[in-house]
Amino acid sequence: MIRLADIIQTFEAGFLQQYTGQLLAGQRNALSAIRSCRSAMSPKMQAECSDCAHQIRVPHSCGHRSCPHCQAHESQRWIERQVEKLVPGDYFLITFTLPAELRPLALNNQQAIYPLILQCAWDTIHSFSQNDKALQGTPGAVAVLHTHSRALDYHPHTHLVVPAAAIDSKRRLWRTKKAKYLFDHKALAKVFRAKMLDGIRQAGLGLPRRYPEKWVVDCKNVGTGEKALVYLGRYLYRGVIPEKNILRCENDQVTYRYQNSKTKKIERRTVSGVAFLRMILQHVLPKGFRRARNFGFLHPNSKRQIKLLQLLLNRIPDPVWVEPKKRPTLCCPCCGGEMKIVRTGIKPGYDRFTMAEGAG
């Protein structure tokens, strides 16, 4: 397996020479963090065995959300929290896609466009639910923004996992809908388009001269919703490409594989090392931006309401998902006992104590 950190070390100099004036601060931070993650360059933490008192020092992980090695535990916890909120009924995965003509605008104005995509998608679903004869209320949604296609091209879109249900807060009613399609995808696309264009104008951003009249919104039934949430959760914190999909790094080129979303076949793509780093970094999100959000009755402020609904509807969450999973533990190389962290932030090379040496 080829590590992304090794690719960065190989091509970073050439990449910075070509793109240094175009990089955002967050992209520079991501480049530095992934390069030094769990390496000799990263700070160390000192661990001590609770059984034999043996001590070792291990490198810190970078903790960056774009790093393929970090935050797998956080991804699992996010999935667990969302599954705890599942309610009875059919769930739908609705995908709102920004057309190609507006993608350069989004790439150059991420702070403004990314929140706008999420908000406009939710506002569209909310308005349709309010006007739907079967629902007539406020829906709930779990929304996740993605900026890449499976081939790693820039392709901003947002997924919403939406139950076919709504709450009428005025009459205190819970309404559900049984249908093959939650809402008409063409009508969703028209409303989403109007809201996005209006939001872009209000933000003071200039629209391109030409953009399509017809936008793309996909709406499909995903059963109870669990599989859709697991699918979205796996992409939250692991970066845009698993390192197992990086096949070769040679002759100043990188070859990686991906699954074609249309044919479902595994395809390979070869690009220069500098272009590969550019593709990776263009998907680094702005600092502080939350790519996963909950709306409506699935908002974090509605925890009591969800618990009450589950009780009244006789829907008790699966204990497997509710039980919090512990973080992976560090095992002692001498006796196999559990090791505890006793000190962190030790600078590389400090007092010549190496990772493999023991102090106890």
mmCIF file of C-alpha atoms in Angstrom:
data_model
loop_
_atom_site.group_PDB
_atom_site.id
_atom_site.type_symbol
_atom_site.label_atom_id
_atom_site.label_comp_id
_atom_site.label_asym_id
_atom_site.label_seq_id
_atom_site.Cartn_x
_atom_site.Cartn_y
_atom_site.Cartn_z
ATOM 1 C CA MET A 1 0.000 0.000 0.000
ATOM 2 C CA ILE A 2 1.319 3.441 -0.935
ATOM 3 C CA ARG A 3 0.956 6.076 1.780
ATOM 4 C CA LEU A 4 -0.413 9.482 0.906
ATOM 5 C CA ALA A 5 2.260 10.993 3.176
ATOM 6 C CA ASP A 6 4.980 9.475 0.971
ATOM 7 C CA ILE A 7 3.389 10.960 -2.147
ATOM 8 C CA ILE A 8 3.319 14.366 -0.465
ATOM 9 C CA GLN A 9 7.001 14.120 0.450
ATOM 10 C CA THR A 10 7.859 13.174 -3.123
ATOM 11 C CA PHE A 11 5.915 15.852 -4.977
ATOM 12 C CA GLU A 12 5.406 18.621 -2.408
ATOM 13 C CA ALA A 13 8.278 20.797 -3.636
ATOM 14 C CA GLY A 14 7.081 20.768 -7.246
ATOM 15 C CA PHE A 15 3.490 21.244 -6.176
ATOM 16 C CA LEU A 16 4.261 24.289 -4.034
ATOM 17 C CA GLN A 17 6.357 25.791 -6.811
ATOM 18 C CA GLN A 18 3.390 25.613 -9.167
ATOM 19 C CA TYR A 19 0.449 26.327 -6.844
ATOM 20 C CA THR A 20 1.851 28.191 -3.831
ATOM 21 C CA GLY A 21 -0.013 31.389 -4.738
ATOM 22 C CA GLN A 22 -3.348 29.600 -5.082
ATOM 23 C CA LEU A 23 -3.384 27.594 -1.848
ATOM 24 C CA LEU A 24 -5.682 28.494 1.008
ATOM 25 C CA ALA A 25 -4.467 28.381 4.605
ATOM 26 C CA GLY A 26 -6.535 25.266 5.300
ATOM 27 C CA GLN A 27 -5.005 23.468 2.337
ATOM 28 C CA ARG A 28 -1.485 24.280 3.536
ATOM 29 C CA ASN A 29 -2.347 22.978 6.988
ATOM 30 C CA ALA A 30 -3.766 19.773 5.539
ATOM 31 C CA LEU A 31 -0.659 19.212 3.441
ATOM 32 C CA SER A 32 1.604 19.614 6.468
ATOM 33 C CA ALA A 33 -0.586 17.526 8.786
ATOM 34 C CA ILE A 34 -0.950 14.525 6.473
ATOM 35 C CA ARG A 35 2.765 14.551 5.610
ATOM 36 C CA SER A 36 3.839 14.312 9.253
ATOM 37 C CA CYS A 37 0.985 12.104 10.566
ATOM 38 C CA ARG A 38 2.387 9.302 12.761
ATOM 39 C CA SER A 39 5.878 9.825 11.432
ATOM 40 C CA ALA A 40 9.263 10.668 12.957
ATOM 41 C CA MET A 41 8.434 14.349 12.373
ATOM 42 C CA SER A 42 5.290 14.331 14.509
ATOM 43 C CA PRO A 43 5.237 14.931 18.295
ATOM 44 C CA LYS A 44 5.314 11.878 20.536
ATOM 45 C CA MET A 45 3.153 10.668 23.393
ATOM 46 C CA GLN A 46 4.456 8.531 26.231
ATOM 47 C CA ALA A 47 2.457 5.417 27.149
ATOM 48 C CA GLU A 48 2.850 3.260 30.230
ATOM 49 C CA CYS A 49 1.665 -0.321 30.745
ATOM 50 C CA SER A 50 -0.742 -0.664 33.659
ATOM 51 C CA ASP A 51 0.589 -4.195 34.375
ATOM 52 C CA CYS A 52 4.380 -4.182 33.968
ATOM 53 C CA ALA A 53 5.022 -0.395 33.913
ATOM 54 C CA HIS A 54 6.878 -0.672 30.601
ATOM 55 C CA GLN A 55 6.962 2.657 28.747
ATOM 56 C CA ILE A 56 7.172 3.484 25.071
ATOM 57 C CA ARG A 57 6.763 6.579 22.952
ATOM 58 C CA VAL A 58 4.563 6.565 19.894
ATOM 59 C CA PRO A 59 3.946 9.314 17.346
ATOM 60 C CA HIS A 60 0.796 11.418 17.467
ATOM 61 C CA SER A 61 -1.761 11.182 14.721
ATOM 62 C CA CYS A 62 -2.470 14.499 13.018
ATOM 63 C CA GLY A 63 -6.227 14.325 13.661
ATOM 64 C CA HIS A 64 -6.988 16.161 10.414
ATOM 65 C CA ARG A 65 -10.354 15.278 8.888
ATOM 66 C CA SER A 66 -8.762 14.949 5.437
ATOM 67 C CA CYS A 67 -6.191 12.401 6.616
ATOM 68 C CA PRO A 68 -6.933 8.788 5.554
ATOM 69 C CA HIS A 69 -5.544 7.470 8.879
ATOM 70 C CA CYS A 70 -7.375 9.621 11.410
ATOM 71 C CA GLN A 71 -10.788 9.921 13.046
ATOM 72 C CA ALA A 72 -12.184 6.508 12.084
ATOM 73 C CA HIS A 73 -13.604 6.347 15.611
ATOM 74 C CA GLU A 74 -15.368 9.705 15.142
ATOM 75 C CA SER A 75 -16.904 8.434 11.928
ATOM 76 C CA GLN A 76 -18.297 5.388 13.714
ATOM 77 C CA ARG A 77 -19.662 7.511 16.554
ATOM 78 C CA TRP A 78 -21.405 9.811 14.047
ATOM 79 C CA ILE A 79 -23.098 6.794 12.450
ATOM 80 C CA GLU A 80 -24.213 5.553 15.857
ATOM 81 C CA ARG A 81 -25.675 8.934 16.799
ATOM 82 C CA GLN A 82 -27.667 9.129 13.575
ATOM 83 C CA VAL A 83 -28.996 5.576 13.804
ATOM 84 C CA GLU A 84 -30.195 6.314 17.339
ATOM 85 C CA LYS A 85 -32.578 8.864 15.800
ATOM 86 C CA LEU A 86 -34.178 6.533 13.254
ATOM 87 C CA VAL A 87 -37.967 6.569 13.192
ATOM 88 C CA PRO A 88 -40.348 3.998 11.658
ATOM 89 C CA GLY A 89 -41.094 4.385 7.974
ATOM 90 C CA ASP A 90 -39.430 4.647 4.604
ATOM 91 C CA TYR A 91 -36.314 6.746 4.145
ATOM 92 C CA PHE A 92 -35.170 8.494 0.982
ATOM 93 C CA LEU A 93 -31.718 9.572 -0.163
ATOM 94 C CA ILE A 94 -32.038 12.863 -2.027
ATOM 95 C CA THR A 95 -28.982 14.223 -3.845
ATOM 96 C CA PHE A 96 -28.736 17.853 -4.975
ATOM 97 C CA THR A 97 -25.962 18.516 -7.499
ATOM 98 C CA LEU A 98 -24.408 21.822 -8.521
ATOM 99 C CA PRO A 99 -24.073 22.028 -12.340
ATOM 100 C CA ALA A 100 -20.619 22.104 -13.928
ATOM 101 C CA GLU A 101 -20.978 25.745 -15.016
ATOM 102 C CA LEU A 102 -21.169 26.889 -11.376
ATOM 103 C CA ARG A 103 -18.370 24.724 -9.981
ATOM 104 C CA PRO A 104 -15.548 27.242 -10.603
ATOM 105 C CA LEU A 105 -17.625 29.789 -8.683
ATOM 106 C CA ALA A 106 -18.017 27.316 -5.809
ATOM 107 C CA LEU A 107 -14.319 26.427 -5.753
ATOM 108 C CA ASN A 108 -13.313 30.090 -5.510
ATOM 109 C CA ASN A 109 -15.985 31.014 -2.958
ATOM 110 C CA GLN A 110 -16.213 27.977 -0.698
ATOM 111 C CA GLN A 111 -17.094 29.904 2.480
ATOM 112 C CA ALA A 112 -20.208 31.282 0.801
ATOM 113 C CA ILE A 113 -21.297 28.480 -1.552
ATOM 114 C CA TYR A 114 -20.904 25.379 0.632
ATOM 115 C CA PRO A 115 -23.295 26.511 3.395
ATOM 116 C CA LEU A 116 -25.642 27.804 0.714
ATOM 117 C CA ILE A 117 -25.878 24.380 -0.950
ATOM 118 C CA LEU A 118 -26.804 22.728 2.335
ATOM 119 C CA GLN A 119 -29.300 25.409 3.333
ATOM 120 C CA CYS A 120 -31.006 25.580 -0.077
ATOM 121 C CA ALA A 121 -31.313 21.791 -0.210
ATOM 122 C CA TRP A 122 -32.959 21.745 3.212
ATOM 123 C CA ASP A 123 -35.221 24.713 2.417
ATOM 124 C CA THR A 124 -36.386 22.880 -0.705
ATOM 125 C CA ILE A 125 -37.250 19.703 1.190
ATOM 126 C CA HIS A 126 -38.916 21.726 3.953
ATOM 127 C CA SER A 127 -41.154 23.647 1.550
ATOM 128 C CA PHE A 128 -42.181 20.472 -0.307
ATOM 129 C CA SER A 129 -43.039 18.740 2.966
ATOM 130 C CA GLN A 130 -45.131 21.695 4.157
ATOM 131 C CA ASN A 131 -47.104 21.693 0.902
ATOM 132 C CA ASP A 132 -47.455 17.905 0.578
ATOM 133 C CA LYS A 133 -51.016 16.700 1.221
ATOM 134 C CA ALA A 134 -49.865 13.629 3.152
ATOM 135 C CA LEU A 135 -47.234 15.354 5.305
ATOM 136 C CA GLN A 136 -48.189 19.013 5.884
ATOM 137 C CA GLY A 137 -45.462 19.576 8.448
ATOM 138 C CA THR A 138 -41.790 19.936 9.266
ATOM 139 C CA PRO A 139 -39.622 17.029 8.076
ATOM 140 C CA GLY A 140 -36.253 15.880 9.346
ATOM 141 C CA ALA A 141 -33.037 15.430 7.410
ATOM 142 C CA VAL A 142 -29.431 14.367 7.809
ATOM 143 C CA ALA A 143 -27.360 16.308 5.277
ATOM 144 C CA VAL A 144 -23.769 15.685 4.172
ATOM 145 C CA LEU A 145 -21.842 17.785 1.656
ATOM 146 C CA HIS A 146 -19.458 16.059 -0.742
ATOM 147 C CA THR A 147 -17.130 17.936 -3.082
ATOM 148 C CA HIS A 148 -15.715 15.094 -5.172
ATOM 149 C CA SER A 149 -16.765 12.423 -7.594
ATOM 150 C CA ARG A 150 -15.433 8.888 -7.274
ATOM 151 C CA ALA A 151 -12.757 9.798 -9.809
ATOM 152 C CA LEU A 152 -11.705 12.675 -7.468
ATOM 153 C CA ASP A 153 -12.901 15.409 -9.835
ATOM 154 C CA TYR A 154 -14.415 18.537 -8.287
ATOM 155 C CA HIS A 155 -18.135 17.787 -8.060
ATOM 156 C CA PRO A 156 -19.945 19.583 -5.195
ATOM 157 C CA HIS A 157 -23.220 17.978 -4.174
ATOM 158 C CA THR A 158 -25.134 17.257 -1.011
ATOM 159 C CA HIS A 159 -26.922 14.120 0.170
ATOM 160 C CA LEU A 160 -29.990 14.316 2.389
ATOM 161 C CA VAL A 161 -31.314 11.242 4.189
ATOM 162 C CA VAL A 162 -34.974 12.079 4.747
ATOM 163 C CA PRO A 163 -37.700 9.987 6.430
ATOM 164 C CA ALA A 164 -41.107 10.073 4.768
ATOM 165 C CA ALA A 165 -42.580 11.723 7.837
ATOM 166 C CA ALA A 166 -43.271 15.176 9.264
ATOM 167 C CA ILE A 167 -44.393 16.869 12.466
ATOM 168 C CA ASP A 168 -47.266 19.327 12.532
ATOM 169 C CA SER A 169 -46.253 21.343 15.591
ATOM 170 C CA LYS A 170 -49.436 23.418 15.656
ATOM 171 C CA ARG A 171 -51.777 20.428 15.819
ATOM 172 C CA ARG A 172 -49.195 18.153 17.478
ATOM 173 C CA LEU A 173 -49.598 15.503 14.794
ATOM 174 C CA TRP A 174 -47.133 12.973 13.359
ATOM 175 C CA ARG A 175 -47.784 12.233 9.697
ATOM 176 C CA THR A 176 -46.151 9.669 7.420
ATOM 177 C CA LYS A 177 -46.267 8.993 3.712
ATOM 178 C CA LYS A 178 -46.296 5.729 1.800
ATOM 179 C CA ALA A 179 -45.128 6.212 -1.760
ATOM 180 C CA LYS A 180 -42.542 4.953 -4.209
ATOM 181 C CA TYR A 181 -41.181 8.497 -4.549
ATOM 182 C CA LEU A 182 -41.105 11.052 -1.760
ATOM 183 C CA PHE A 183 -41.239 14.109 -4.064
ATOM 184 C CA ASP A 184 -40.965 14.653 -7.807
ATOM 185 C CA HIS A 185 -37.262 15.035 -8.622
ATOM 186 C CA LYS A 186 -37.864 17.471 -11.496
ATOM 187 C CA ALA A 187 -39.900 19.776 -9.287
ATOM 188 C CA LEU A 188 -37.227 19.537 -6.567
ATOM 189 C CA ALA A 189 -34.573 20.546 -9.102
ATOM 190 C CA LYS A 190 -36.527 23.625 -10.216
ATOM 191 C CA VAL A 191 -37.020 24.916 -6.690
ATOM 192 C CA PHE A 192 -33.442 24.146 -5.655
ATOM 193 C CA ARG A 193 -32.141 25.966 -8.736
ATOM 194 C CA ALA A 194 -34.210 29.075 -7.961
ATOM 195 C CA LYS A 195 -33.089 29.138 -4.327
ATOM 196 C CA MET A 196 -29.410 28.671 -5.211
ATOM 197 C CA LEU A 197 -29.397 31.393 -7.855
ATOM 198 C CA ASP A 198 -31.169 33.790 -5.503
ATOM 199 C CA GLY A 199 -28.700 32.976 -2.712
ATOM 200 C CA ILE A 200 -25.710 33.525 -4.989
ATOM 201 C CA ARG A 201 -27.037 36.926 -6.039
ATOM 202 C CA GLN A 202 -27.710 37.937 -2.428
ATOM 203 C CA ALA A 203 -24.148 36.947 -1.536
ATOM 204 C CA GLY A 204 -22.909 39.467 -4.107
ATOM 205 C CA LEU A 205 -21.300 36.834 -6.328
ATOM 206 C CA GLY A 206 -21.356 37.104 -10.085
ATOM 207 C CA LEU A 207 -23.048 34.312 -11.998
ATOM 208 C CA PRO A 208 -21.494 32.928 -15.194
ATOM 209 C CA ARG A 209 -23.003 34.067 -18.463
ATOM 210 C CA ARG A 210 -24.450 30.670 -19.164
ATOM 211 C CA TYR A 211 -25.785 28.025 -16.847
ATOM 212 C CA PRO A 212 -28.279 25.230 -17.525
ATOM 213 C CA GLU A 213 -32.026 25.576 -17.176
ATOM 214 C CA LYS A 214 -32.343 21.994 -15.975
ATOM 215 C CA TRP A 215 -30.481 20.920 -12.836
ATOM 216 C CA VAL A 216 -30.110 17.407 -11.450
ATOM 217 C CA VAL A 217 -31.737 16.102 -8.278
ATOM 218 C CA ASP A 218 -31.919 12.380 -7.550
ATOM 219 C CA CYS A 219 -34.420 10.873 -5.113
ATOM 220 C CA LYS A 220 -34.475 7.161 -4.258
ATOM 221 C CA ASN A 221 -35.923 4.940 -1.559
ATOM 222 C CA VAL A 222 -33.304 3.554 0.866
ATOM 223 C CA GLY A 223 -35.514 1.439 3.118
ATOM 224 C CA THR A 224 -35.045 1.975 6.846
ATOM 225 C CA GLY A 225 -32.209 4.468 6.274
ATOM 226 C CA GLU A 226 -29.461 2.602 8.149
ATOM 227 C CA LYS A 227 -27.420 1.631 5.088
ATOM 228 C CA ALA A 228 -27.586 5.157 3.686
ATOM 229 C CA LEU A 229 -26.307 6.618 6.975
ATOM 230 C CA VAL A 230 -23.472 4.087 7.121
ATOM 231 C CA TYR A 231 -22.540 4.945 3.531
ATOM 232 C CA LEU A 232 -22.403 8.674 4.278
ATOM 233 C CA GLY A 233 -20.595 8.190 7.593
ATOM 234 C CA ARG A 234 -17.729 6.300 6.022
ATOM 235 C CA TYR A 235 -16.822 9.322 3.911
ATOM 236 C CA LEU A 236 -16.940 11.933 6.661
ATOM 237 C CA TYR A 237 -13.463 11.736 8.174
ATOM 238 C CA ARG A 238 -11.261 9.490 6.071
ATOM 239 C CA GLY A 239 -10.314 11.897 3.300
ATOM 240 C CA VAL A 240 -11.281 11.581 -0.336
ATOM 241 C CA ILE A 241 -9.377 8.397 -1.211
ATOM 242 C CA PRO A 242 -8.482 5.275 0.791
ATOM 243 C CA GLU A 243 -4.776 4.541 0.490
ATOM 244 C CA LYS A 244 -5.542 1.001 -0.678
ATOM 245 C CA ASN A 245 -6.839 2.564 -3.906
ATOM 246 C CA ILE A 246 -3.472 4.198 -4.675
ATOM 247 C CA LEU A 247 -1.846 1.581 -6.910
ATOM 248 C CA ARG A 248 1.434 3.039 -8.158
ATOM 249 C CA CYS A 249 3.715 6.027 -7.720
ATOM 250 C CA GLU A 250 6.469 5.972 -10.311
ATOM 251 C CA ASN A 251 7.945 8.058 -13.136
ATOM 252 C CA ASP A 252 6.485 11.221 -11.553
ATOM 253 C CA GLN A 253 2.987 9.806 -11.943
ATOM 254 C CA VAL A 254 0.360 8.383 -9.606
ATOM 255 C CA THR A 255 -2.126 5.683 -10.562
ATOM 256 C CA TYR A 256 -5.263 5.103 -8.524
ATOM 257 C CA ARG A 257 -8.471 3.149 -8.920
ATOM 258 C CA TYR A 258 -12.124 4.033 -8.405
ATOM 259 C CA GLN A 259 -15.542 2.643 -9.127
ATOM 260 C CA ASN A 260 -17.373 4.205 -12.045
ATOM 261 C CA SER A 261 -20.711 5.393 -10.638
ATOM 262 C CA LYS A 262 -22.562 4.580 -13.891
ATOM 263 C CA THR A 263 -21.062 1.261 -15.005
ATOM 264 C CA LYS A 264 -20.141 0.089 -11.454
ATOM 265 C CA LYS A 265 -16.843 -1.155 -12.890
ATOM 266 C CA ILE A 266 -13.449 -0.537 -11.311
ATOM 267 C CA GLU A 267 -11.408 1.853 -13.450
ATOM 268 C CA ARG A 268 -7.868 3.197 -13.217
ATOM 269 C CA ARG A 269 -6.606 6.711 -13.716
ATOM 270 C CA THR A 270 -3.043 7.971 -14.022
ATOM 271 C CA VAL A 271 -2.093 11.615 -13.425
ATOM 272 C CA SER A 272 1.087 13.471 -12.595
ATOM 273 C CA GLY A 273 2.094 13.571 -8.929
ATOM 274 C CA VAL A 274 1.561 17.338 -8.800
ATOM 275 C CA ALA A 275 -1.901 17.013 -10.363
ATOM 276 C CA PHE A 276 -2.771 14.270 -7.871
ATOM 277 C CA LEU A 277 -1.931 16.510 -4.910
ATOM 278 C CA ARG A 278 -3.966 19.289 -6.477
ATOM 279 C CA MET A 279 -6.947 16.947 -6.803
ATOM 280 C CA ILE A 280 -6.648 15.905 -3.156
ATOM 281 C CA LEU A 281 -6.260 19.421 -1.739
ATOM 282 C CA GLN A 282 -9.115 20.987 -3.674
ATOM 283 C CA HIS A 283 -11.462 18.911 -1.506
ATOM 284 C CA VAL A 284 -10.081 20.218 1.814
ATOM 285 C CA LEU A 285 -12.965 22.053 3.445
ATOM 286 C CA PRO A 286 -12.649 25.569 4.914
ATOM 287 C CA LYS A 287 -11.685 25.715 8.577
ATOM 288 C CA GLY A 288 -14.681 25.447 10.882
ATOM 289 C CA PHE A 289 -17.082 24.330 8.162
ATOM 290 C CA ARG A 290 -19.413 21.482 9.204
ATOM 291 C CA ARG A 291 -20.060 19.223 6.257
ATOM 292 C CA ALA A 292 -22.632 17.096 8.154
ATOM 293 C CA ARG A 293 -25.734 18.772 9.561
ATOM 294 C CA ASN A 294 -29.118 17.775 10.946
ATOM 295 C CA PHE A 295 -32.299 19.662 10.182
ATOM 296 C CA GLY A 296 -35.908 19.714 11.300
ATOM 297 C CA PHE A 297 -36.989 17.190 13.910
ATOM 298 C CA LEU A 298 -33.592 15.469 13.543
ATOM 299 C CA HIS A 299 -31.751 18.563 14.769
ATOM 300 C CA PRO A 300 -29.631 18.019 17.941
ATOM 301 C CA ASN A 301 -32.022 20.299 19.846
ATOM 302 C CA SER A 302 -34.838 17.794 19.242
ATOM 303 C CA LYS A 303 -33.400 14.838 21.187
ATOM 304 C CA ARG A 304 -36.308 14.696 23.634
ATOM 305 C CA GLN A 305 -38.799 14.902 20.809
ATOM 306 C CA ILE A 306 -37.135 11.965 19.001
ATOM 307 C CA LYS A 307 -37.105 9.828 22.160
ATOM 308 C CA LEU A 308 -40.792 10.568 22.743
ATOM 309 C CA LEU A 309 -41.643 9.682 19.131
ATOM 310 C CA GLN A 310 -39.743 6.408 19.350
ATOM 311 C CA LEU A 311 -41.557 5.535 22.563
ATOM 312 C CA LEU A 312 -45.003 6.366 21.191
ATOM 313 C CA LEU A 313 -44.303 4.560 17.902
ATOM 314 C CA ASN A 314 -42.812 1.505 19.641
ATOM 315 C CA ARG A 315 -39.517 1.916 17.864
ATOM 316 C CA ILE A 316 -36.638 1.060 20.209
ATOM 317 C CA PRO A 317 -33.152 1.563 18.697
ATOM 318 C CA ASP A 318 -30.944 -1.478 18.230
ATOM 319 C CA PRO A 319 -28.627 -1.760 21.271
ATOM 320 C CA VAL A 320 -25.718 -2.603 18.973
ATOM 321 C CA TRP A 321 -25.828 0.931 17.636
ATOM 322 C CA VAL A 322 -26.611 2.638 20.934
ATOM 323 C CA GLU A 323 -23.708 1.086 22.832
ATOM 324 C CA PRO A 324 -20.758 3.527 22.542
ATOM 325 C CA LYS A 325 -17.657 1.888 21.186
ATOM 326 C CA LYS A 326 -14.367 2.501 22.945
ATOM 327 C CA ARG A 327 -11.373 3.886 21.139
ATOM 328 C CA PRO A 328 -8.765 1.284 20.139
ATOM 329 C CA THR A 329 -6.329 0.630 22.986
ATOM 330 C CA LEU A 330 -2.537 0.456 22.827
ATOM 331 C CA CYS A 331 -1.148 -2.930 23.887
ATOM 332 C CA CYS A 332 2.146 -3.422 25.718
ATOM 333 C CA PRO A 333 4.817 -5.085 23.521
ATOM 334 C CA CYS A 334 6.149 -6.929 26.589
ATOM 335 C CA CYS A 335 3.121 -8.416 28.352
ATOM 336 C CA GLY A 336 0.170 -7.495 26.106
ATOM 337 C CA GLY A 337 -1.467 -5.389 28.794
ATOM 338 C CA GLU A 338 -3.367 -2.185 28.186
ATOM 339 C CA MET A 339 -1.215 0.936 28.016
ATOM 340 C CA LYS A 340 -2.294 4.377 29.171
ATOM 341 C CA ILE A 341 -1.091 7.713 27.871
ATOM 342 C CA VAL A 342 0.818 9.547 30.617
ATOM 343 C CA ARG A 343 2.360 12.368 28.619
ATOM 344 C CA THR A 344 1.694 14.037 25.276
ATOM 345 C CA GLY A 345 3.237 16.639 23.004
ATOM 346 C CA ILE A 346 6.855 15.483 23.317
ATOM 347 C CA LYS A 347 8.881 17.126 20.579
ATOM 348 C CA PRO A 348 10.717 14.872 18.105
ATOM 349 C CA GLY A 349 14.216 13.971 19.285
ATOM 350 C CA TYR A 350 13.639 15.257 22.826
ATOM 351 C CA ASP A 351 16.144 13.687 25.238
ATOM 352 C CA ARG A 352 17.003 11.137 22.507
ATOM 353 C CA PHE A 353 14.196 8.838 23.567
ATOM 354 C CA THR A 354 13.062 6.869 20.515
ATOM 355 C CA MET A 355 9.753 5.182 19.823
ATOM 356 C CA ALA A 356 11.126 1.669 20.236
ATOM 357 C CA GLU A 357 13.055 2.260 23.465
ATOM 358 C CA GLY A 358 11.573 1.469 26.842
ATOM 359 C CA ALA A 359 11.983 3.578 29.905
ATOM 360 C CA GLY A 360 10.658 1.119 32.471
#
